Amino acid sequence: MEKYCFGIDVGGTTIKCGLFDTEGTVLDKWEIPTRMEENGSHILPDVAETVLAKIAEKGIAKEEVAGVGIGIPGPVNEAGEVPVAVNLHWGYVHIVKELGALTGLKVKAGNDANVAALGELWKGGGAGCQDMIMVTLGTGVGGGIILGGKILAGAHGAAGEIGHAHVKDNMEEACNCGNHGCLEQLASATGIANLAKKALSASEKPSLMRKAKNVSAKTVFDAVKEGDELAIQVAAEFGNYLGKALAVFSAVVDPEIIVIGGGVSKAGPVLLDYVTGPFREHCFPPCRDTRFALATLGNDAGIYGAAKMLL
Amino acid sequence: MEKYCFGIDVGGTTIKCGLFDTEGTVLDKWEIPTRMEENGSHILPDVAETVLAKIAEKGIAKEEVAGVGIGIPGPVNEAGEVPVAVNLHWGYVHIVKELGALTGLKVKAGNDANVAALGELWKGGGAGCQDMIMVTLGTGVGGGIILGGKILAGAHGAAGEIGHAHVKDNMEEACNCGNHGCLEQLASATGIANLAKKALSASEKPSLMRKAKNVSAKTVFDAVKEGDELAIQVAAEFGNYLGKALAVFSAVVDPEIIVIGGGVSKAGPVLLDYVTGPFREHCFPPCRDTRFALATLGNDAGIYGAAKMLL
């Protein structure tokens, strides 16, 4: 009988690993380094080794393991194939086949942002829901679309790439993707810092933000909490871009809940205040009661979601 | 053994009906009037009556009928419940339960635009695909999202309501939904006519469109085909709004194909020329090869899709 499941989250520096029971309780949690050398060819063997070592350490029979779920920073299709994952120095890799052969276990693979979204649906901010949009506000803007409790991968593995939704015309700066005017350029930690820098240089107003050596999204929301006028203006600008974009996304998939995570979400509930207003103003009226929540699993969302893919 | 299936498309004036075999060949096609009196309470009994009459007429045994699929102009949830359908003068109706009791057959129900999208996926412009965005450019802008060959209904029955995606800020005129700046206001037949009227009054340029008594979307695309400069400008403006919006929708669900139907699509392939450019310029780069096609089933898409729900 299947009693256990592994959840693996491959990042650029470390690989996070979790051993779960089939109810979703984490029984053990550890990390191994991500070895990038030789085109990242050690990554899957290292994952297999640490999984098999854990099975031996815990005296688990292979028949008791439902499988290994793994999240990867790159596009992954339904079959578990990665065409290319720049951040891991990978070309084409068939994760399900390769990791399956290395471990003798059932494997499922997904894009890391999508997998983290599934984790938040299972045990985090979206618990109890089936249909969710997850937004991750970090260095970039990531996303994941969960429908009927399952990750939506998309025809090019690009479903949920909401950071690259076009939200602003005539923007001169280019996004990392090469386009201009992506949501990521305005609502990521970097984007918020840029909005703040522009507001500071365009105004003579005093602001707590002027004291910061490097203005960051945290600088902005810390100042918002102190009632800083210029910071409030920046937060409103950010919230307007993100809230309007989420309203558009809701006209497409109409989720039960929108969960916001990533480093920027550490600002707390005040963040939602700036997003929900513009959302409700611009969404299709029947969607106005769509719930919003903050993510709760932090960096563990990936291992939870990876394990959930098997269960 | 199941050999037959009914597809019903309820409109404001007529109810279109189709008898299909399970391969999707239409065996018979007819219409009955939509009786709106007494809060539309005759509609489902009329549908039941015509279905049962057809079964008797053709000498079909009930066991040979897979069921009745029905498309409704209003929101329908996964269970087949309609909270309210203004166009039919309906309050709450549990279609699956009521029509099931009236016919003794299995019933599935969906929103008409979503059901038409499923029809186009099955036997029309999207045939052979599993994941599709359908856009219907008529008096309004309707839509349907099909993922894994199934209609996406959404938490409020509002998935695919892409006509109400916000695409333009500071628009004074209100949309039928009450919001301002919806895609429907710029890319529907009405929207295109409004863009043309504005272009005509803002310019002194000669244009074939000036000859029309009432400028319509057809006037615009007819003039485009004659090389009319002002009409080309209007078509480009329309294409820019629709193409950019579809690029955003693709960052959410990443479909294999985008199918464009409705009265405006009768303009033919020239329509796609104006949409695909702005789409490719603004979409997430891996989605650039997303296919575009025109709908092919016309007004029959609804009965095809309704039947397909059962198969």
Coordinates of C-alpha atoms in Angstrom, one line a residue:
Chain A
M1 CA 0.0 0.0 0.0
E2 CA 1.2 3.5 -0.9
K3 CA 2.1 5.4 2.3
Y4 CA 4.7 7.9 1.1
C5 CA 5.5 10.4 -1.6
F6 CA 8.5 12.6 -2.4
G7 CA 8.3 16.2 -3.4
I8 CA 11.4 17.8 -5.1
D9 CA 11.8 21.5 -6.0
V10 CA 14.8 22.1 -8.2
G11 CA 16.2 25.7 -7.8
G12 CA 19.2 27.4 -9.3
T13 CA 21.3 26.9 -6.1
T14 CA 19.7 24.2 -4.0
I15 CA 17.3 21.3 -4.6
K16 CA 14.6 21.2 -1.8
C17 CA 13.4 17.7 -0.9
G18 CA 10.4 16.6 1.1
L19 CA 9.1 13.2 2.2
F20 CA 5.4 13.3 2.8
D21 CA 2.7 10.8 3.9
T22 CA -0.2 10.6 1.5
E23 CA -2.3 12.9 3.7
G24 CA 0.2 15.7 3.0
T25 CA 2.1 15.7 6.3
V26 CA 5.8 16.5 5.8
L27 CA 7.8 13.7 7.5
D28 CA 11.3 14.9 6.6
K29 CA 12.7 17.9 4.7
W30 CA 16.2 18.5 3.5
E31 CA 18.3 20.2 0.8
I32 CA 21.1 19.2 -1.6
P33 CA 23.1 21.6 -3.8
T34 CA 22.2 22.0 -7.4
R35 CA 25.2 21.0 -9.4
M36 CA 25.2 23.0 -12.6
E37 CA 28.5 21.7 -14.1
E38 CA 28.4 19.5 -17.3
N39 CA 25.2 21.1 -18.5
G40 CA 23.4 20.2 -15.3
S41 CA 23.7 16.5 -16.1
H42 CA 24.2 15.6 -12.4
I43 CA 20.9 17.1 -11.3
L44 CA 18.6 14.1 -11.9
P45 CA 21.2 11.5 -10.7
D46 CA 21.7 13.5 -7.5
V47 CA 17.9 13.7 -7.0
A48 CA 17.6 9.9 -7.5
E49 CA 20.5 9.2 -5.1
T50 CA 19.1 11.4 -2.3
V51 CA 15.6 9.8 -2.8
L52 CA 16.9 6.2 -2.7
A53 CA 19.2 7.1 0.3
K54 CA 16.1 8.4 2.2
I55 CA 14.1 5.3 1.4
A56 CA 17.0 3.2 2.7
E57 CA 17.5 5.4 5.8
K58 CA 13.8 5.2 6.7
G59 CA 13.5 1.5 5.9
I60 CA 10.7 2.2 3.5
A61 CA 9.7 -0.5 0.8
K62 CA 9.6 0.9 -2.7
E63 CA 6.0 -0.4 -3.0
E64 CA 5.0 2.0 -0.2
V65 CA 6.1 5.0 -2.3
A66 CA 3.5 6.6 -4.6
G67 CA 6.3 8.3 -6.5
V68 CA 8.5 11.4 -6.9
G69 CA 7.1 14.7 -8.0
I70 CA 9.5 17.3 -9.2
G71 CA 9.3 21.0 -10.1
I72 CA 11.7 22.5 -12.6
P73 CA 12.5 26.2 -13.4
G74 CA 11.5 25.9 -17.0
P75 CA 8.6 24.8 -19.3
V76 CA 7.4 21.3 -18.7
N77 CA 4.7 19.6 -20.8
E78 CA 2.0 17.2 -19.7
A79 CA 4.3 14.2 -20.5
G80 CA 7.1 15.6 -18.3
E81 CA 9.4 16.7 -21.1
V82 CA 11.5 19.9 -20.9
P83 CA 12.4 21.4 -24.3
V84 CA 15.1 23.6 -22.6
A85 CA 15.7 24.9 -19.1
V86 CA 18.2 27.8 -19.4
N87 CA 18.5 28.2 -15.6
L88 CA 19.7 24.6 -15.2
H89 CA 21.9 24.6 -18.4
W90 CA 19.6 21.9 -19.8
G91 CA 18.7 21.2 -23.3
Y92 CA 15.9 18.7 -24.0
V93 CA 15.3 16.4 -21.0
H94 CA 12.6 13.8 -20.6
I95 CA 12.4 14.1 -16.8
V96 CA 9.7 11.4 -16.3
K97 CA 11.6 8.8 -18.3
E98 CA 15.1 9.6 -16.9
L99 CA 14.2 10.1 -13.3
G100 CA 11.9 7.1 -13.5
A101 CA 14.7 4.9 -14.8
L102 CA 17.1 6.2 -12.1
T103 CA 14.8 5.6 -9.2
G104 CA 12.5 2.8 -10.3
L105 CA 9.6 5.0 -9.1
K106 CA 6.7 6.7 -10.7
V107 CA 7.6 10.3 -11.6
K108 CA 5.6 13.4 -12.4
A109 CA 7.2 16.7 -13.4
G110 CA 5.9 20.3 -13.7
N111 CA 7.1 23.9 -14.0
D112 CA 8.2 25.1 -10.6
A113 CA 5.7 28.1 -10.5
N114 CA 2.8 25.8 -11.4
V115 CA 3.9 23.2 -8.9
A116 CA 4.2 25.8 -6.1
A117 CA 0.6 26.9 -7.1
L118 CA -0.6 23.3 -6.6
G119 CA 1.1 23.2 -3.2
E120 CA -0.7 26.4 -2.1
L121 CA -4.0 24.9 -3.3
W122 CA -3.4 21.7 -1.4
K123 CA -2.1 23.0 2.0
G124 CA -1.7 26.7 1.7
G125 CA -3.6 29.9 0.9
G126 CA -5.9 28.1 -1.5
A127 CA -6.8 25.1 0.6
G128 CA -10.3 23.9 0.1
C129 CA -10.5 25.3 -3.5
Q130 CA -10.3 23.6 -6.9
D131 CA -9.8 26.6 -9.2
M132 CA -7.1 29.1 -8.5
I133 CA -4.9 31.7 -10.0
M134 CA -1.6 32.0 -8.1
V135 CA 0.7 35.0 -8.6
T136 CA 4.2 34.9 -7.3
L137 CA 5.7 38.3 -6.9
G138 CA 9.5 37.9 -6.6
T139 CA 12.4 39.1 -8.8
G140 CA 10.0 38.4 -11.6
V141 CA 6.3 37.6 -11.7
G142 CA 5.4 33.9 -11.8
G143 CA 2.1 32.3 -11.9
G144 CA 0.2 29.1 -11.9
I145 CA -3.3 28.2 -13.0
I146 CA -5.0 25.3 -11.2
L147 CA -8.4 24.1 -12.6
G148 CA -10.3 21.3 -11.1
G149 CA -7.4 20.7 -8.7
K150 CA -5.0 20.1 -11.6
I151 CA -2.1 22.2 -13.0
L152 CA -2.9 23.7 -16.4
A153 CA 0.3 23.2 -18.4
G154 CA -0.7 24.7 -21.8
A155 CA 0.2 23.8 -25.3
H156 CA 3.7 25.3 -25.1
G157 CA 4.1 24.7 -21.3
A158 CA 3.4 28.4 -21.0
A159 CA 0.0 28.5 -19.2
G160 CA 0.2 30.6 -16.1
E161 CA 3.1 32.8 -17.5
I162 CA 1.1 35.7 -16.4
G163 CA 4.2 37.8 -15.7
H164 CA 4.4 38.2 -19.4
A165 CA 0.9 39.4 -20.0
H166 CA 1.1 42.8 -21.8
V167 CA -0.3 45.5 -19.6
K168 CA 1.4 48.7 -20.7
D169 CA 1.8 50.2 -24.2
N170 CA 4.8 52.3 -25.3
M171 CA 7.1 51.1 -22.6
E172 CA 10.7 51.7 -23.7
E173 CA 12.5 49.3 -21.3
A174 CA 12.5 45.6 -22.4
C175 CA 11.4 42.7 -20.3
N176 CA 13.6 39.7 -19.8
C177 CA 11.4 37.9 -22.4
G178 CA 12.2 40.6 -25.0
N179 CA 8.8 42.1 -25.1
H180 CA 7.8 45.6 -23.7
G181 CA 5.2 46.3 -21.1
C182 CA 4.9 42.9 -19.4
L183 CA 3.2 42.7 -16.0
E184 CA 6.5 41.5 -14.6
Q185 CA 8.1 44.9 -15.4
L186 CA 5.6 46.7 -13.2
A187 CA 4.5 44.3 -10.4
S188 CA 7.6 42.3 -9.5
A189 CA 9.9 43.3 -6.6
T190 CA 12.1 44.9 -9.3
G191 CA 9.2 46.5 -11.0
I192 CA 7.9 48.0 -7.7
A193 CA 11.4 49.3 -6.9
N194 CA 11.5 51.0 -10.4
L195 CA 8.1 52.6 -9.9
A196 CA 9.3 53.9 -6.5
K197 CA 12.5 55.3 -8.0
K198 CA 10.6 57.1 -10.8
A199 CA 8.1 58.5 -8.2
L200 CA 11.0 59.8 -6.0
S201 CA 12.8 61.5 -8.9
A202 CA 9.6 63.0 -10.3
S203 CA 8.6 64.6 -7.0
E204 CA 10.1 66.9 -4.4
K205 CA 7.9 65.5 -1.7
P206 CA 9.5 64.2 1.5
S207 CA 9.3 60.5 1.8
L208 CA 10.6 57.8 4.2
M209 CA 11.7 56.0 1.0
R210 CA 14.5 58.6 0.5
K211 CA 16.3 57.2 3.5
A212 CA 16.9 53.8 1.9
K213 CA 20.2 53.1 0.3
N214 CA 18.6 50.8 -2.2
V215 CA 14.9 51.3 -2.6
S216 CA 13.1 47.9 -2.7
A217 CA 9.6 46.7 -2.7
K218 CA 10.0 46.2 1.0
T219 CA 11.1 49.9 1.4
V220 CA 7.8 50.8 -0.3
F221 CA 5.5 48.7 1.8
D222 CA 7.3 49.5 5.0
A223 CA 6.7 53.2 4.2
V224 CA 3.1 52.5 3.2
K225 CA 2.6 51.1 6.7
E226 CA 3.9 54.4 8.2
G227 CA 1.4 56.4 6.1
D228 CA 4.0 57.7 3.7
E229 CA 2.2 59.6 0.9
L230 CA 4.6 58.9 -1.9
A231 CA 4.9 55.2 -1.0
I232 CA 1.1 55.0 -1.0
Q233 CA 1.0 56.4 -4.5
V234 CA 3.5 53.8 -5.6
A235 CA 1.6 51.0 -4.0
A236 CA -1.6 52.2 -5.7
E237 CA 0.2 52.3 -9.1
F238 CA 1.4 48.7 -8.5
G239 CA -2.0 47.6 -7.3
N240 CA -3.7 49.2 -10.3
Y241 CA -1.5 47.3 -12.8
L242 CA -1.8 43.9 -10.9
G243 CA -5.5 44.3 -10.0
K244 CA -6.5 45.2 -13.6
A245 CA -4.5 42.3 -15.0
L246 CA -6.0 39.8 -12.6
A247 CA -9.5 41.1 -13.6
V248 CA -8.6 40.3 -17.2
F249 CA -7.3 36.8 -16.3
S250 CA -10.5 36.2 -14.3
A251 CA -12.6 36.9 -17.5
V252 CA -10.7 34.0 -19.0
V253 CA -10.6 31.3 -16.3
D254 CA -13.0 32.7 -13.6
P255 CA -11.2 31.2 -10.5
E256 CA -12.7 30.7 -7.0
I257 CA -9.6 32.3 -5.4
I258 CA -6.5 34.3 -6.3
V259 CA -3.5 33.6 -4.1
I260 CA -0.6 36.0 -4.0
G261 CA 2.8 34.8 -2.9
G262 CA 6.5 35.4 -3.4
G263 CA 8.9 37.8 -1.5
V264 CA 6.7 40.9 -2.1
S265 CA 3.7 39.2 -0.4
K266 CA 5.6 39.3 2.9
A267 CA 4.3 42.9 3.1
G268 CA 1.1 41.2 4.4
P269 CA -2.6 41.9 4.1
V270 CA -1.9 45.6 3.1
L271 CA -0.7 44.3 -0.2
L272 CA -4.1 42.8 -1.0
D273 CA -5.8 46.1 -0.1
Y274 CA -4.1 47.8 -3.1
V275 CA -4.9 44.9 -5.5
T276 CA -8.5 44.1 -4.7
G277 CA -9.9 47.6 -5.4
P278 CA -8.7 47.8 -9.0
F279 CA -9.6 44.1 -9.5
R280 CA -13.3 44.6 -8.4
E281 CA -13.6 47.8 -10.4
H282 CA -12.5 46.2 -13.7
C283 CA -13.6 42.5 -13.4
F284 CA -16.7 41.1 -15.1
P285 CA -19.4 41.9 -12.5
P286 CA -20.3 38.3 -11.6
C287 CA -16.7 37.8 -10.6
R288 CA -16.6 40.6 -8.0
D289 CA -16.7 38.2 -5.0
T290 CA -13.7 36.2 -6.2
R291 CA -11.6 35.6 -3.0
F292 CA -8.1 36.8 -2.5
A293 CA -5.5 35.3 -0.1
L294 CA -1.9 35.4 0.7
A295 CA 0.3 32.3 0.1
T296 CA 1.2 30.6 3.4
L297 CA 3.7 27.9 2.5
G298 CA 6.6 30.2 1.5
N299 CA 9.5 28.3 0.1
D300 CA 7.9 25.0 0.9
A301 CA 5.1 25.4 -1.6
G302 CA 7.2 23.7 -4.3
I303 CA 7.8 20.5 -2.4
Y304 CA 4.1 20.3 -1.3
G305 CA 2.9 20.8 -4.9
A306 CA 5.5 18.3 -6.3
A307 CA 4.3 15.6 -3.9
K308 CA 0.6 16.4 -4.6
M309 CA 1.1 15.7 -8.4
L310 CA 1.4 12.0 -7.5
L311 CA -1.6 11.8 -5.1
Chain B
M1 CA -26.3 0.7 -27.4
E2 CA -26.2 4.4 -27.7
K3 CA -26.4 5.5 -31.3
Y4 CA -27.9 9.0 -31.2
C5 CA -27.6 12.3 -29.4
F6 CA -29.6 15.6 -29.4
G7 CA -28.0 19.0 -29.6
I8 CA -30.2 22.0 -28.6
D9 CA -29.2 25.7 -28.9
V10 CA -31.7 28.0 -27.2
G11 CA -31.7 31.6 -28.6
G12 CA -33.8 34.6 -27.9
T13 CA -36.1 34.0 -30.9
T14 CA -35.7 30.3 -32.0
I15 CA -34.5 27.1 -30.5
K16 CA -32.2 25.2 -32.9
C17 CA -32.3 21.5 -32.6
G18 CA -30.1 18.7 -34.1
L19 CA -30.3 14.9 -34.1
F20 CA -26.7 13.5 -34.4
D21 CA -25.2 10.1 -34.5
T22 CA -22.4 9.4 -32.1
E23 CA -19.8 10.2 -34.7
G24 CA -21.1 13.7 -35.1
T25 CA -23.0 13.4 -38.3
V26 CA -26.1 15.6 -38.2
L27 CA -29.1 13.4 -39.2
D28 CA -31.8 16.0 -38.8
K29 CA -32.0 19.7 -38.1
W30 CA -35.0 21.8 -37.2
E31 CA -36.1 24.9 -35.2
I32 CA -38.9 25.7 -32.9
P33 CA -39.8 29.2 -31.6
T34 CA -38.6 30.4 -28.2
R35 CA -41.7 31.2 -26.2
M36 CA -40.7 33.9 -23.7
E37 CA -44.1 34.4 -22.1
E38 CA -44.7 33.4 -18.4
N39 CA -41.0 33.9 -17.6
G40 CA -39.8 31.5 -20.2
S41 CA -41.5 28.6 -18.4
H42 CA -42.5 27.0 -21.7
I43 CA -38.9 26.7 -23.0
L44 CA -37.8 23.4 -21.4
P45 CA -41.2 21.7 -21.8
D46 CA -41.1 22.7 -25.5
V47 CA -37.6 21.3 -25.9
A48 CA -38.7 18.1 -24.2
E49 CA -41.8 17.8 -26.5
T50 CA -39.8 18.3 -29.7
V51 CA -37.1 15.8 -28.6
L52 CA -39.7 13.1 -27.7
A53 CA -41.6 13.8 -30.9
K54 CA -38.5 13.3 -32.9
I55 CA -37.7 10.0 -31.1
A56 CA -41.2 8.8 -31.9
E57 CA -41.0 10.0 -35.5
K58 CA -37.7 8.3 -36.2
G59 CA -38.7 5.1 -34.3
I60 CA -35.7 5.4 -32.0
A61 CA -35.6 3.5 -28.7
K62 CA -34.7 5.7 -25.6
E63 CA -31.9 3.4 -24.8
E64 CA -30.3 4.3 -28.1
V65 CA -30.1 8.0 -27.1
A66 CA -26.9 9.2 -25.3
G67 CA -28.8 12.2 -24.1
V68 CA -29.7 15.9 -24.7
G69 CA -27.1 18.6 -24.7
I70 CA -28.4 22.2 -24.4
G71 CA -26.8 25.6 -24.7
I72 CA -28.3 28.6 -22.9
P73 CA -27.7 32.3 -23.3
G74 CA -26.6 32.8 -19.7
P75 CA -24.2 31.5 -17.0
V76 CA -24.4 27.8 -16.4
N77 CA -22.4 26.0 -13.8
E78 CA -20.8 22.5 -14.0
A79 CA -23.9 20.9 -12.5
G80 CA -26.2 22.5 -15.1
E81 CA -27.7 25.2 -12.9
V82 CA -28.6 28.7 -14.2
P83 CA -28.7 31.3 -11.5
V84 CA -30.5 33.7 -13.8
A85 CA -30.7 34.1 -17.6
V86 CA -32.0 37.6 -18.4
N87 CA -32.4 36.9 -22.1
L88 CA -34.9 34.1 -21.4
H89 CA -36.7 35.9 -18.5
W90 CA -35.4 33.1 -16.3
G91 CA -34.6 33.2 -12.6
Y92 CA -33.0 30.1 -11.1
V93 CA -33.4 27.0 -13.2
H94 CA -31.8 23.6 -12.7
I95 CA -31.7 22.6 -16.4
V96 CA -30.3 19.1 -15.9
K97 CA -32.8 18.2 -13.3
E98 CA -35.9 19.7 -15.0
L99 CA -35.2 18.7 -18.6
G100 CA -34.0 15.3 -17.4
A101 CA -37.4 14.8 -15.6
L102 CA -39.3 16.0 -18.7
T103 CA -37.5 13.7 -21.1
G104 CA -36.3 10.8 -19.1
L105 CA -33.0 11.3 -20.8
K106 CA -29.5 12.3 -19.6
V107 CA -29.0 16.0 -19.9
K108 CA -26.0 18.3 -20.0
A109 CA -26.2 22.1 -20.1
G110 CA -23.7 24.8 -20.9
N111 CA -23.5 28.5 -21.7
D112 CA -24.2 29.0 -25.4
A113 CA -20.9 30.7 -26.3
N114 CA -19.0 27.9 -24.5
V115 CA -21.1 25.2 -26.2
A116 CA -20.5 26.8 -29.6
A117 CA -16.8 26.8 -28.9
L118 CA -17.0 23.0 -28.1
G119 CA -18.8 22.5 -31.4
E120 CA -16.0 24.3 -33.3
L121 CA -13.4 22.2 -31.6
W122 CA -15.3 19.0 -32.5
K123 CA -16.2 19.6 -36.1
G124 CA -15.2 23.1 -37.0
G125 CA -12.2 25.5 -37.1
G126 CA -10.5 23.8 -34.1
A127 CA -11.0 20.2 -35.2
G128 CA -8.1 18.0 -34.1
C129 CA -7.2 20.3 -31.2
Q130 CA -7.8 19.9 -27.4
D131 CA -7.1 23.3 -26.1
M132 CA -8.7 26.3 -27.7
I133 CA -9.8 29.9 -27.2
M134 CA -12.8 30.7 -29.2
V135 CA -13.8 34.4 -29.8
T136 CA -17.2 35.2 -31.2
L137 CA -17.4 38.6 -32.8
G138 CA -21.1 39.5 -33.1
T139 CA -23.2 42.3 -31.6
G140 CA -21.1 41.6 -28.5
V141 CA -17.9 39.7 -28.0
G142 CA -18.5 36.2 -26.7
G143 CA -15.9 33.5 -25.9
G144 CA -15.3 30.0 -24.9
I145 CA -12.3 28.3 -23.3
I146 CA -11.9 24.6 -24.1
L147 CA -9.1 22.7 -22.2
G148 CA -8.4 19.0 -22.7
G149 CA -11.5 18.9 -24.9
K150 CA -13.8 20.1 -22.2
I151 CA -15.6 23.4 -21.6
L152 CA -14.2 25.5 -18.8
A153 CA -17.2 26.9 -16.9
G154 CA -15.5 28.8 -14.1
A155 CA -16.4 29.4 -10.5
H156 CA -19.2 31.9 -11.4
G157 CA -20.0 30.4 -14.8
A158 CA -18.0 33.3 -16.2
A159 CA -14.9 31.6 -17.7
G160 CA -14.5 32.7 -21.4
E161 CA -16.3 36.0 -20.8
I162 CA -13.5 37.5 -22.7
G163 CA -15.6 40.3 -24.2
H164 CA -15.5 41.8 -20.7
A165 CA -11.8 41.8 -20.3
H166 CA -10.7 45.4 -19.6
V167 CA -8.5 46.6 -22.5
K168 CA -8.8 50.4 -22.5
D169 CA -8.4 52.9 -19.7
N170 CA -10.4 56.1 -19.4
M171 CA -13.2 55.1 -21.8
E172 CA -16.2 57.2 -21.1
E173 CA -18.9 55.1 -22.8
A174 CA -20.1 52.2 -20.6
C175 CA -20.3 48.6 -21.7
N176 CA -23.5 46.6 -21.3
C177 CA -22.0 45.0 -18.2
G178 CA -21.6 48.4 -16.6
N179 CA -17.8 48.6 -16.8
H180 CA -15.8 50.9 -19.0
G181 CA -13.2 49.8 -21.6
C182 CA -14.3 46.2 -22.2
L183 CA -13.0 44.3 -25.3
E184 CA -16.6 44.1 -26.5
Q185 CA -16.7 47.9 -26.8
L186 CA -13.9 47.9 -29.3
A187 CA -13.9 44.5 -31.1
S188 CA -17.6 43.6 -31.6
A189 CA -19.5 44.5 -34.7
T190 CA -20.8 47.5 -32.8
G191 CA -17.4 48.3 -31.5
I192 CA -15.8 48.2 -35.0
A193 CA -18.6 50.4 -36.4
N194 CA -18.0 52.9 -33.6
L195 CA -14.2 52.9 -34.4
A196 CA -15.1 53.6 -38.0
K197 CA -17.5 56.4 -37.2
K198 CA -14.9 58.1 -35.0
A199 CA -12.2 57.7 -37.7
L200 CA -14.6 59.2 -40.3
S201 CA -15.5 62.2 -38.3
A202 CA -11.9 62.8 -37.2
S203 CA -10.6 62.8 -40.7
E204 CA -11.3 64.6 -44.0
K205 CA -9.9 61.7 -46.0
P206 CA -12.0 60.3 -48.8
S207 CA -13.2 56.8 -47.9
L208 CA -15.6 54.2 -49.4
M209 CA -17.1 53.9 -46.0
R210 CA -18.6 57.4 -46.4
K211 CA -21.0 56.0 -49.0
A212 CA -22.7 53.7 -46.4
K213 CA -25.9 54.8 -44.9
N214 CA -25.1 52.9 -41.7
V215 CA -21.4 52.1 -41.3
S216 CA -21.1 48.5 -40.0
A217 CA -18.2 46.1 -39.5
K218 CA -19.0 44.7 -42.9
T219 CA -18.7 48.2 -44.4
V220 CA -15.2 48.4 -42.9
F221 CA -13.9 45.1 -44.1
D222 CA -15.5 45.5 -47.6
A223 CA -13.6 48.8 -47.9
V224 CA -10.4 47.1 -46.5
K225 CA -10.6 44.6 -49.4
E226 CA -10.8 47.6 -51.8
G227 CA -7.6 49.1 -50.3
D228 CA -9.4 51.9 -48.6
E229 CA -6.9 53.7 -46.4
L230 CA -9.2 54.9 -43.6
A231 CA -10.8 51.4 -43.4
I232 CA -7.4 49.8 -43.2
Q233 CA -6.6 52.2 -40.3
V234 CA -9.8 51.1 -38.5
A235 CA -9.1 47.4 -39.1
A236 CA -5.6 47.9 -37.7
E237 CA -7.0 49.6 -34.6
F238 CA -9.5 46.7 -34.1
G239 CA -6.8 44.1 -34.7
N240 CA -4.5 45.8 -32.2
Y241 CA -7.1 45.7 -29.5
L242 CA -8.1 42.1 -30.2
G243 CA -4.6 40.8 -30.9
K244 CA -3.1 42.2 -27.8
A245 CA -6.0 40.9 -25.7
L246 CA -5.6 37.4 -27.1
A247 CA -1.9 37.6 -26.4
V248 CA -2.8 38.3 -22.7
F249 CA -5.3 35.4 -22.6
S250 CA -2.6 33.1 -24.1
A251 CA -0.3 33.9 -21.2
V252 CA -3.0 32.5 -19.0
V253 CA -4.2 29.4 -20.7
D254 CA -1.7 28.9 -23.6
P255 CA -4.1 27.3 -26.2
E256 CA -3.1 25.3 -29.3
I257 CA -5.4 27.3 -31.4
I258 CA -7.5 30.5 -31.4
V259 CA -10.7 30.3 -33.4
I260 CA -12.6 33.4 -34.5
G261 CA -16.2 33.3 -35.3
G262 CA -19.4 35.3 -35.3
G263 CA -20.8 37.7 -37.9
V264 CA -17.7 39.8 -38.2
S265 CA -15.6 36.7 -39.1
K266 CA -17.5 36.5 -42.4
A267 CA -15.0 39.1 -43.5
G268 CA -12.8 36.1 -44.1
P269 CA -9.0 35.5 -43.8
V270 CA -8.3 39.3 -44.1
L271 CA -9.6 39.6 -40.5
L272 CA -6.9 37.2 -39.2
D273 CA -4.2 39.3 -40.9
Y274 CA -5.1 42.3 -38.7
V275 CA -5.2 40.2 -35.5
T276 CA -2.2 37.9 -35.7
G277 CA 0.4 40.7 -36.1
P278 CA -0.4 42.4 -32.8
F279 CA -0.9 39.0 -31.2
R280 CA 2.6 37.8 -32.1
E281 CA 4.2 41.1 -31.2
H282 CA 2.7 41.0 -27.7
C283 CA 2.5 37.3 -26.7
F284 CA 4.9 35.4 -24.5
P285 CA 7.5 34.4 -27.1
P286 CA 7.1 30.6 -26.8
C287 CA 3.4 31.1 -27.8
R288 CA 4.2 32.9 -31.1
D289 CA 3.3 29.8 -33.2
T290 CA -0.2 29.5 -31.7
R291 CA -2.5 28.7 -34.6
F292 CA -5.4 30.9 -35.7
A293 CA -8.4 29.8 -37.7
L294 CA -11.9 31.0 -38.7
A295 CA -14.9 29.3 -37.3
T296 CA -16.6 27.1 -40.0
L297 CA -19.9 25.9 -38.5
G298 CA -21.7 29.3 -38.4
N299 CA -25.0 29.1 -36.6
D300 CA -24.8 25.3 -36.2
A301 CA -21.8 25.4 -33.8
G302 CA -24.2 25.5 -30.9
I303 CA -26.1 22.3 -31.8
Y304 CA -22.8 20.5 -32.5
G305 CA -21.3 21.5 -29.2
A306 CA -24.4 20.7 -27.3
A307 CA -24.5 17.2 -28.7
K308 CA -20.7 16.8 -28.0
M309 CA -21.2 17.4 -24.3
L310 CA -22.8 14.0 -24.0
L311 CA -20.3 12.1 -26.1

